[in-house]
Amino acid sequence: MAQMDDLPPLREVIATHELRAKKSLGQNFLLDLNLTAKIARAAGDLSGCDVLEVGPGPGGLTRGLLAEGARRVLAVEKDSRCLPALAEIAAAYPERLEVINGDALEVDVSAHLTPPIRVVANLPYNVGTELLVRWLTPAEWPPAWDSLTLMFQKEVAERIVAQPGSKAYGRLAILAQWRCEARIVMTLPPEAFNPPPKIHSAVVHLNKLDAPRFPADAAVLSRVVAAAFNQRRKMLRASLKGQAPDIEDRIRAAGLEPTLRAEQVSIEGFCALAREIAR
Ligand code: SAM
């Protein structure tokens, strides 16, 4: 690949700014700019979009997003040691990078972004699932963002895209796939990161659907799915006993057998169940 920008290689950036990786912040950095450009491309056409990046670190992915043509990048980074390196990127791409030094779980970014919005991040593993759940459960649907392109531990990525009947199928799969199209677009070995984590990683791309695949009240669906998977080895008639006194009738009215286990029920089935329980 031709050189992405005139900035120094990431190893040099890390050495200059003494960015020794901190485990407590989930710091496993991507140093290969070819790879960060590839992740940026997996997010789709960024040219007319604002991109929210959580945890830019030394800025490898940030540079990929900017070089791939993002209109603007808003990067939220908790570790203030990274700010000088990010300031160099901001100077190389005038008016296109804004950095907020803060905790992504606490900062309200809505005022800083203009649609269309794409979220792209090599997430810190300790907060990745929590952020994903928040992005998937906004007060209103459709959400402010168009797509999420996120790095997870491979095992978490597999839970997001899992199909009924598999061990990985559960709350995360239903939450993600009820209102998004979700797929794994890349898997990465530990050696892709510095320092290398113990596990493999994967990038998941989620495209929002304008409306849910099947009608259901989000809160009821979430409650029913949680109850069913909290006791995933039990039959629905047992795991959902607390949801309604006549639960077996309601399960049948939803077109399901009360003897099914949670992992055998499709998203359509859970939505039918949520509608029957809400009736
Ligand atoms: N994006 C960089 C890359 O790909 O090389 C760094 C990724 S590293 C896996 C995760 C980054 O998230 C680190 O820079 C870390 O400091 C930052 N981070 C950790 N917890 C955070 C939080 N709660 N809010 C914002 N950033 C956080």
CSV table of N, CA and C in Angstrom, one decimal, residues 3-144:
chain,number,residue,atom,x,y,z
A,3,GLN,N,2.0,4.9,1.1
A,3,GLN,CA,1.9,5.5,2.5
A,3,GLN,C,0.6,6.2,2.8
A,4,MET,N,0.0,5.9,3.9
A,4,MET,CA,-1.3,6.4,4.3
A,4,MET,C,-1.3,7.9,4.5
A,5,ASP,N,-0.2,8.4,5.2
A,5,ASP,CA,-0.2,9.8,5.5
A,5,ASP,C,1.3,10.2,5.8
A,6,ASP,N,1.6,11.4,6.2
A,6,ASP,CA,3.0,11.8,6.4
A,6,ASP,C,3.4,11.6,7.9
A,7,LEU,N,2.5,11.0,8.7
A,7,LEU,CA,2.8,10.8,10.1
A,7,LEU,C,3.8,9.7,10.3
A,8,PRO,N,4.5,9.6,11.4
A,8,PRO,CA,5.5,8.5,11.6
A,8,PRO,C,4.8,7.2,11.8
A,9,PRO,N,5.5,6.1,11.6
A,9,PRO,CA,5.0,4.8,11.9
A,9,PRO,C,4.5,4.7,13.4
A,10,LEU,N,3.6,3.8,13.6
A,10,LEU,CA,3.0,3.7,15.0
A,10,LEU,C,4.0,3.3,16.0
A,11,ARG,N,5.0,2.4,15.7
A,11,ARG,CA,6.0,2.0,16.7
A,11,ARG,C,6.7,3.2,17.2
A,12,GLU,N,7.0,4.1,16.2
A,12,GLU,CA,7.7,5.4,16.6
A,12,GLU,C,6.9,6.3,17.5
A,13,VAL,N,5.6,6.4,17.1
A,13,VAL,CA,4.6,7.2,17.9
A,13,VAL,C,4.6,6.7,19.3
A,14,ILE,N,4.5,5.4,19.5
A,14,ILE,CA,4.4,4.8,20.8
A,14,ILE,C,5.7,5.0,21.6
A,15,ALA,N,6.9,4.9,20.9
A,15,ALA,CA,8.1,5.1,21.6
A,15,ALA,C,8.3,6.6,22.0
A,16,THR,N,8.0,7.5,21.0
A,16,THR,CA,8.1,9.0,21.3
A,16,THR,C,7.3,9.4,22.5
A,17,HIS,N,6.0,8.9,22.5
A,17,HIS,CA,5.1,9.3,23.6
A,17,HIS,C,5.1,8.4,24.8
A,18,GLU,N,6.0,7.4,24.8
A,18,GLU,CA,6.1,6.4,25.9
A,18,GLU,C,4.7,5.8,26.3
A,19,LEU,N,4.1,5.3,25.3
A,19,LEU,CA,2.7,4.7,25.5
A,19,LEU,C,2.8,3.2,25.8
A,20,ARG,N,3.4,2.9,26.9
A,20,ARG,CA,3.5,1.5,27.3
A,20,ARG,C,2.1,1.0,27.6
A,21,ALA,N,1.7,-0.1,27.0
A,21,ALA,CA,0.3,-0.5,27.1
A,21,ALA,C,-0.1,-0.9,28.6
A,22,LYS,N,-1.3,-0.4,28.9
A,22,LYS,CA,-1.8,-0.7,30.3
A,22,LYS,C,-2.9,-1.7,30.2
A,23,LYS,N,-2.7,-2.8,30.9
A,23,LYS,CA,-3.7,-3.9,30.9
A,23,LYS,C,-5.1,-3.4,31.4
A,24,SER,N,-5.0,-2.6,32.5
A,24,SER,CA,-6.3,-2.1,33.1
A,24,SER,C,-7.2,-1.3,32.1
A,25,LEU,N,-6.6,-0.8,31.1
A,25,LEU,CA,-7.4,0.0,30.1
A,25,LEU,C,-7.6,-0.9,28.8
A,26,GLY,N,-7.3,-2.2,28.9
A,26,GLY,CA,-7.6,-3.0,27.7
A,26,GLY,C,-6.7,-2.6,26.5
A,27,GLN,N,-5.5,-2.2,26.8
A,27,GLN,CA,-4.7,-1.7,25.7
A,27,GLN,C,-4.0,-2.7,24.9
A,28,ASN,N,-4.5,-3.1,23.8
A,28,ASN,CA,-3.8,-4.0,22.8
A,28,ASN,C,-3.8,-3.2,21.5
A,29,PHE,N,-2.7,-2.6,21.1
A,29,PHE,CA,-2.7,-1.7,20.0
A,29,PHE,C,-2.5,-2.4,18.6
A,30,LEU,N,-3.1,-1.9,17.6
A,30,LEU,CA,-2.9,-2.3,16.2
A,30,LEU,C,-1.8,-1.4,15.7
A,31,LEU,N,-0.8,-2.0,15.2
A,31,LEU,CA,0.4,-1.2,14.7
A,31,LEU,C,0.5,-1.2,13.2
A,32,ASP,N,-0.3,-2.1,12.5
A,32,ASP,CA,-0.2,-2.2,11.1
A,32,ASP,C,-1.2,-1.4,10.4
A,33,LEU,N,-0.8,-0.3,9.7
A,33,LEU,CA,-1.7,0.6,9.1
A,33,LEU,C,-2.5,0.1,7.9
A,34,ASN,N,-1.9,-1.0,7.3
A,34,ASN,CA,-2.7,-1.7,6.3
A,34,ASN,C,-3.9,-2.3,6.9
A,35,LEU,N,-3.7,-2.9,8.1
A,35,LEU,CA,-4.8,-3.6,8.8
A,35,LEU,C,-5.9,-2.5,9.3
A,36,THR,N,-5.4,-1.4,9.8
A,36,THR,CA,-6.4,-0.4,10.3
A,36,THR,C,-7.2,0.2,9.1
A,37,ALA,N,-6.5,0.3,7.9
A,37,ALA,CA,-7.2,0.8,6.7
A,37,ALA,C,-8.3,-0.2,6.3
A,38,LYS,N,-7.9,-1.5,6.4
A,38,LYS,CA,-8.9,-2.6,6.1
A,38,LYS,C,-10.1,-2.6,7.0
A,39,ILE,N,-9.9,-2.3,8.3
A,39,ILE,CA,-11.0,-2.3,9.2
A,39,ILE,C,-11.9,-1.0,8.9
A,40,ALA,N,-11.2,0.1,8.5
A,40,ALA,CA,-12.0,1.3,8.2
A,40,ALA,C,-12.8,1.0,6.9
A,41,ARG,N,-12.3,0.3,6.0
A,41,ARG,CA,-13.0,0.0,4.7
A,41,ARG,C,-14.2,-1.0,5.0
A,42,ALA,N,-14.0,-1.8,6.0
A,42,ALA,CA,-15.1,-2.8,6.4
A,42,ALA,C,-16.3,-2.0,6.9
A,43,ALA,N,-16.1,-0.8,7.3
A,43,ALA,CA,-17.3,0.0,7.8
A,43,ALA,C,-18.1,0.6,6.7
A,44,GLY,N,-17.7,0.5,5.5
A,44,GLY,CA,-18.5,1.0,4.3
A,44,GLY,C,-17.9,2.3,3.9
A,45,ASP,N,-18.7,3.0,3.1
A,45,ASP,CA,-18.3,4.3,2.6
A,45,ASP,C,-18.4,5.4,3.7
A,46,LEU,N,-17.2,5.9,4.1
A,46,LEU,CA,-17.2,6.8,5.2
A,46,LEU,C,-17.3,8.3,4.7
A,47,SER,N,-17.3,8.5,3.4
A,47,SER,CA,-17.0,9.8,2.9
A,47,SER,C,-17.9,10.9,3.4
A,48,GLY,N,-19.2,10.6,3.5
A,48,GLY,CA,-20.1,11.7,3.9
A,48,GLY,C,-20.5,11.5,5.4
A,49,CYS,N,-19.7,10.7,6.2
A,49,CYS,CA,-20.1,10.4,7.5
A,49,CYS,C,-19.3,11.0,8.6
A,50,ASP,N,-19.9,11.2,9.8
A,50,ASP,CA,-19.2,11.4,11.0
A,50,ASP,C,-18.9,10.0,11.6
A,51,VAL,N,-17.7,9.8,12.1
A,51,VAL,CA,-17.4,8.5,12.7
A,51,VAL,C,-17.1,8.7,14.2
A,52,LEU,N,-17.7,7.9,15.0
A,52,LEU,CA,-17.4,7.9,16.4
A,52,LEU,C,-16.4,6.7,16.7
A,53,GLU,N,-15.3,7.0,17.2
A,53,GLU,CA,-14.3,6.0,17.5
A,53,GLU,C,-14.1,6.0,19.1
A,54,VAL,N,-14.3,4.8,19.7
A,54,VAL,CA,-14.0,4.7,21.1
A,54,VAL,C,-12.6,4.1,21.3
A,55,GLY,N,-11.8,4.8,22.1
A,55,GLY,CA,-10.5,4.2,22.4
A,55,GLY,C,-9.5,4.3,21.3
A,56,PRO,N,-9.2,5.5,20.8
A,56,PRO,CA,-8.2,5.6,19.6
A,56,PRO,C,-6.8,5.2,20.0
A,57,GLY,N,-6.4,5.3,21.3
A,57,GLY,CA,-5.1,4.9,21.7
A,57,GLY,C,-4.0,5.8,20.9
A,58,PRO,N,-3.0,5.1,20.4
A,58,PRO,CA,-2.0,5.9,19.6
A,58,PRO,C,-2.5,6.3,18.2
A,59,GLY,N,-3.7,5.9,17.8
A,59,GLY,CA,-4.3,6.4,16.6
A,59,GLY,C,-4.2,5.6,15.3
A,60,GLY,N,-3.9,4.4,15.4
A,60,GLY,CA,-3.8,3.6,14.1
A,60,GLY,C,-5.1,3.5,13.4
A,61,LEU,N,-6.1,3.2,14.1
A,61,LEU,CA,-7.4,3.1,13.4
A,61,LEU,C,-7.9,4.5,13.0
A,62,THR,N,-7.7,5.4,13.9
A,62,THR,CA,-8.1,6.8,13.6
A,62,THR,C,-7.5,7.3,12.3
A,63,ARG,N,-6.2,7.0,12.1
A,63,ARG,CA,-5.6,7.3,10.8
A,63,ARG,C,-6.2,6.6,9.6
A,64,GLY,N,-6.5,5.3,9.9
A,64,GLY,CA,-7.2,4.6,8.8
A,64,GLY,C,-8.6,5.2,8.4
A,65,LEU,N,-9.3,5.6,9.4
A,65,LEU,CA,-10.6,6.2,9.2
A,65,LEU,C,-10.5,7.5,8.4
A,66,LEU,N,-9.5,8.3,8.8
A,66,LEU,CA,-9.4,9.6,8.1
A,66,LEU,C,-8.8,9.4,6.7
A,67,ALA,N,-7.9,8.5,6.6
A,67,ALA,CA,-7.3,8.3,5.2
A,67,ALA,C,-8.4,7.7,4.3
A,68,GLU,N,-9.3,6.9,4.9
A,68,GLU,CA,-10.4,6.3,4.0
A,68,GLU,C,-11.5,7.3,3.8
A,69,GLY,N,-11.4,8.5,4.3
A,69,GLY,CA,-12.3,9.6,3.8
A,69,GLY,C,-13.4,10.0,4.7
A,70,ALA,N,-13.3,9.5,6.0
A,70,ALA,CA,-14.4,10.0,6.9
A,70,ALA,C,-14.5,11.5,6.9
A,71,ARG,N,-15.7,12.0,6.9
A,71,ARG,CA,-15.9,13.5,6.9
A,71,ARG,C,-15.3,14.0,8.2
A,72,ARG,N,-15.6,13.4,9.4
A,72,ARG,CA,-15.1,13.8,10.7
A,72,ARG,C,-14.9,12.6,11.5
A,73,VAL,N,-14.0,12.6,12.4
A,73,VAL,CA,-13.9,11.5,13.4
A,73,VAL,C,-14.0,12.2,14.8
A,74,LEU,N,-14.8,11.6,15.6
A,74,LEU,CA,-14.9,12.0,17.0
A,74,LEU,C,-14.3,10.8,17.8
A,75,ALA,N,-13.2,11.1,18.5
A,75,ALA,CA,-12.5,10.0,19.2
A,75,ALA,C,-12.6,10.2,20.7
A,76,VAL,N,-13.1,9.2,21.4
A,76,VAL,CA,-13.2,9.3,22.9
A,76,VAL,C,-12.1,8.4,23.5
A,77,GLU,N,-11.2,9.0,24.2
A,77,GLU,CA,-10.1,8.2,24.8
A,77,GLU,C,-9.9,8.5,26.3
A,78,LYS,N,-9.9,7.5,27.1
A,78,LYS,CA,-9.8,7.7,28.5
A,78,LYS,C,-8.3,8.0,29.0
A,79,ASP,N,-7.4,7.5,28.2
A,79,ASP,CA,-6.0,7.6,28.7
A,79,ASP,C,-5.3,8.9,28.2
A,80,SER,N,-5.1,9.9,29.1
A,80,SER,CA,-4.6,11.2,28.6
A,80,SER,C,-3.2,11.1,28.0
A,81,ARG,N,-2.5,10.0,28.3
A,81,ARG,CA,-1.1,9.9,27.7
A,81,ARG,C,-1.2,9.8,26.2
A,82,CYS,N,-2.4,9.5,25.6
A,82,CYS,CA,-2.5,9.3,24.2
A,82,CYS,C,-2.7,10.7,23.5
A,83,LEU,N,-3.1,11.7,24.3
A,83,LEU,CA,-3.5,13.0,23.7
A,83,LEU,C,-2.5,13.6,22.7
A,84,PRO,N,-1.2,13.7,23.1
A,84,PRO,CA,-0.2,14.3,22.2
A,84,PRO,C,-0.2,13.6,20.9
A,85,ALA,N,-0.2,12.3,20.9
A,85,ALA,CA,-0.1,11.5,19.6
A,85,ALA,C,-1.4,11.8,18.8
A,86,LEU,N,-2.5,11.9,19.4
A,86,LEU,CA,-3.8,12.2,18.7
A,86,LEU,C,-3.8,13.7,18.2
A,87,ALA,N,-3.1,14.6,18.9
A,87,ALA,CA,-3.0,16.0,18.5
A,87,ALA,C,-2.2,16.1,17.2
A,88,GLU,N,-1.2,15.2,17.0
A,88,GLU,CA,-0.4,15.2,15.8
A,88,GLU,C,-1.3,14.8,14.6
A,89,ILE,N,-2.2,13.8,14.8
A,89,ILE,CA,-3.1,13.4,13.8
A,89,ILE,C,-4.1,14.5,13.4
A,90,ALA,N,-4.6,15.1,14.5
A,90,ALA,CA,-5.5,16.2,14.2
A,90,ALA,C,-4.9,17.3,13.4
A,91,ALA,N,-3.6,17.6,13.6
A,91,ALA,CA,-2.9,18.6,12.9
A,91,ALA,C,-2.7,18.2,11.4
A,92,ALA,N,-2.5,16.9,11.2
A,92,ALA,CA,-2.3,16.4,9.8
A,92,ALA,C,-3.6,16.3,9.0
A,93,TYR,N,-4.8,16.3,9.7
A,93,TYR,CA,-6.1,16.3,9.1
A,93,TYR,C,-6.9,17.4,9.6
A,94,PRO,N,-6.6,18.7,9.2
A,94,PRO,CA,-7.3,19.9,9.8
A,94,PRO,C,-8.8,19.8,9.8
A,95,GLU,N,-9.4,20.1,10.9
A,95,GLU,CA,-10.9,20.2,11.1
A,95,GLU,C,-11.6,18.9,11.0
A,96,ARG,N,-10.8,17.8,11.0
A,96,ARG,CA,-11.5,16.5,10.8
A,96,ARG,C,-11.4,15.6,12.0
A,97,LEU,N,-10.6,15.9,13.0
A,97,LEU,CA,-10.5,15.0,14.1
A,97,LEU,C,-10.8,15.8,15.4
A,98,GLU,N,-11.8,15.4,16.2
A,98,GLU,CA,-12.0,15.9,17.5
A,98,GLU,C,-11.8,14.8,18.5
A,99,VAL,N,-11.0,15.2,19.6
A,99,VAL,CA,-10.7,14.2,20.6
A,99,VAL,C,-11.3,14.6,21.9
A,100,ILE,N,-12.0,13.7,22.5
A,100,ILE,CA,-12.5,14.0,23.9
A,100,ILE,C,-11.8,13.1,24.8
A,101,ASN,N,-11.2,13.7,25.9
A,101,ASN,CA,-10.5,12.9,26.9
A,101,ASN,C,-11.5,12.5,27.9
A,102,GLY,N,-12.0,11.3,27.9
A,102,GLY,CA,-13.0,10.9,28.9
A,102,GLY,C,-13.3,9.4,28.8
A,103,ASP,N,-14.2,9.0,29.6
A,103,ASP,CA,-14.7,7.6,29.7
A,103,ASP,C,-15.9,7.5,28.8
A,104,ALA,N,-15.8,6.6,27.8
A,104,ALA,CA,-16.9,6.4,26.8
A,104,ALA,C,-18.2,6.0,27.5
A,105,LEU,N,-18.1,5.4,28.7
A,105,LEU,CA,-19.3,5.0,29.4
A,105,LEU,C,-20.0,6.2,30.0
A,106,GLU,N,-19.3,7.3,30.1
A,106,GLU,CA,-19.9,8.5,30.8
A,106,GLU,C,-20.1,9.7,29.9
A,107,VAL,N,-19.3,9.8,28.8
A,107,VAL,CA,-19.4,11.0,27.9
A,107,VAL,C,-20.6,11.0,27.1
A,108,ASP,N,-21.4,12.1,27.0
A,108,ASP,CA,-22.5,12.1,26.0
A,108,ASP,C,-22.0,12.8,24.7
A,109,VAL,N,-21.9,11.9,23.7
A,109,VAL,CA,-21.3,12.4,22.4
A,109,VAL,C,-22.3,13.0,21.5
A,110,SER,N,-23.6,12.9,21.8
A,110,SER,CA,-24.6,13.2,20.8
A,110,SER,C,-24.5,14.6,20.2
A,111,ALA,N,-24.1,15.6,21.1
A,111,ALA,CA,-24.0,17.0,20.6
A,111,ALA,C,-22.8,17.2,19.6
A,112,HIS,N,-21.9,16.2,19.6
A,112,HIS,CA,-20.7,16.3,18.8
A,112,HIS,C,-20.7,15.7,17.5
A,113,LEU,N,-21.9,15.0,17.2
A,113,LEU,CA,-22.0,14.2,15.9
A,113,LEU,C,-23.1,14.7,15.1
A,114,THR,N,-22.9,14.7,13.8
A,114,THR,CA,-24.0,15.0,12.8
A,114,THR,C,-24.2,13.8,11.9
A,115,PRO,N,-25.5,13.4,11.8
A,115,PRO,CA,-25.8,12.2,10.9
A,115,PRO,C,-25.4,12.5,9.5
A,116,PRO,N,-25.1,11.5,8.6
A,116,PRO,CA,-25.1,10.1,9.0
A,116,PRO,C,-23.8,9.7,9.9
A,117,ILE,N,-24.1,8.8,10.9
A,117,ILE,CA,-23.0,8.5,11.8
A,117,ILE,C,-22.7,7.0,11.8
A,118,ARG,N,-21.4,6.7,11.7
A,118,ARG,CA,-21.0,5.3,11.8
A,118,ARG,C,-20.1,5.2,13.0
A,119,VAL,N,-20.2,4.1,13.7
A,119,VAL,CA,-19.3,3.8,14.9
A,119,VAL,C,-18.3,2.8,14.5
A,120,VAL,N,-17.1,3.1,14.7
A,120,VAL,CA,-16.0,2.2,14.4
A,120,VAL,C,-15.0,2.1,15.5
A,121,ALA,N,-14.7,1.0,16.1
A,121,ALA,CA,-13.8,1.0,17.2
A,121,ALA,C,-13.1,-0.4,17.4
A,122,ASN,N,-11.8,-0.3,17.8
A,122,ASN,CA,-11.1,-1.5,18.4
A,122,ASN,C,-11.3,-1.3,19.9
A,123,LEU,N,-12.4,-1.9,20.4
A,123,LEU,CA,-12.9,-1.6,21.7
A,123,LEU,C,-12.0,-2.2,22.8
A,124,PRO,N,-11.9,-1.5,23.9
A,124,PRO,CA,-11.3,-2.1,25.1
A,124,PRO,C,-12.2,-3.2,25.5
A,125,TYR,N,-11.6,-4.4,25.7
A,125,TYR,CA,-12.5,-5.6,26.0
A,125,TYR,C,-13.3,-5.5,27.2
A,126,ASN,N,-12.8,-4.7,28.2
A,126,ASN,CA,-13.5,-4.6,29.5
A,126,ASN,C,-14.8,-3.8,29.4
A,127,VAL,N,-15.0,-3.0,28.4
A,127,VAL,CA,-16.2,-2.2,28.3
A,127,VAL,C,-17.0,-2.5,26.9
A,128,GLY,N,-16.4,-3.3,26.1
A,128,GLY,CA,-17.0,-3.6,24.8
A,128,GLY,C,-18.5,-4.0,24.8
A,129,THR,N,-18.8,-5.0,25.5
A,129,THR,CA,-20.1,-5.5,25.5
A,129,THR,C,-21.1,-4.5,26.1
A,130,GLU,N,-20.7,-3.8,27.1
A,130,GLU,CA,-21.6,-2.8,27.7
A,130,GLU,C,-21.9,-1.7,26.7
A,131,LEU,N,-20.9,-1.3,26.0
A,131,LEU,CA,-21.1,-0.2,25.0
A,131,LEU,C,-22.0,-0.7,23.9
A,132,LEU,N,-21.8,-2.0,23.4
A,132,LEU,CA,-22.6,-2.5,22.4
A,132,LEU,C,-24.1,-2.6,22.8
A,133,VAL,N,-24.3,-3.1,24.0
A,133,VAL,CA,-25.7,-3.2,24.5
A,133,VAL,C,-26.3,-1.8,24.5
A,134,ARG,N,-25.6,-0.8,25.0
A,134,ARG,CA,-26.1,0.6,25.0
A,134,ARG,C,-26.5,1.1,23.6
A,135,TRP,N,-25.6,0.8,22.6
A,135,TRP,CA,-25.9,1.3,21.2
A,135,TRP,C,-27.1,0.5,20.7
A,136,LEU,N,-27.3,-0.7,21.1
A,136,LEU,CA,-28.4,-1.5,20.5
A,136,LEU,C,-29.7,-1.2,21.2
A,137,THR,N,-29.7,-0.5,22.3
A,137,THR,CA,-30.9,-0.2,23.1
A,137,THR,C,-31.1,1.3,23.3
A,138,PRO,N,-31.2,2.1,22.2
A,138,PRO,CA,-31.5,3.5,22.4
A,138,PRO,C,-33.0,3.7,22.8
A,139,ALA,N,-33.3,4.9,23.3
A,139,ALA,CA,-34.7,5.1,23.7
A,139,ALA,C,-35.6,4.9,22.5
A,140,GLU,N,-35.2,5.3,21.3
A,140,GLU,CA,-36.0,5.1,20.1
A,140,GLU,C,-35.3,4.4,19.0
A,141,TRP,N,-36.1,3.7,18.2
A,141,TRP,CA,-35.5,3.0,17.0
A,141,TRP,C,-36.1,3.6,15.8
A,142,PRO,N,-35.4,3.9,14.7
A,142,PRO,CA,-34.0,3.7,14.5
A,142,PRO,C,-33.1,4.6,15.3
A,143,PRO,N,-31.9,4.1,15.6
A,143,PRO,CA,-30.9,4.9,16.4
A,143,PRO,C,-30.3,6.0,15.6
A,144,ALA,N,-29.5,6.8,16.3
A,144,ALA,CA,-28.8,7.9,15.6
A,144,ALA,C,-27.7,7.4,14.6
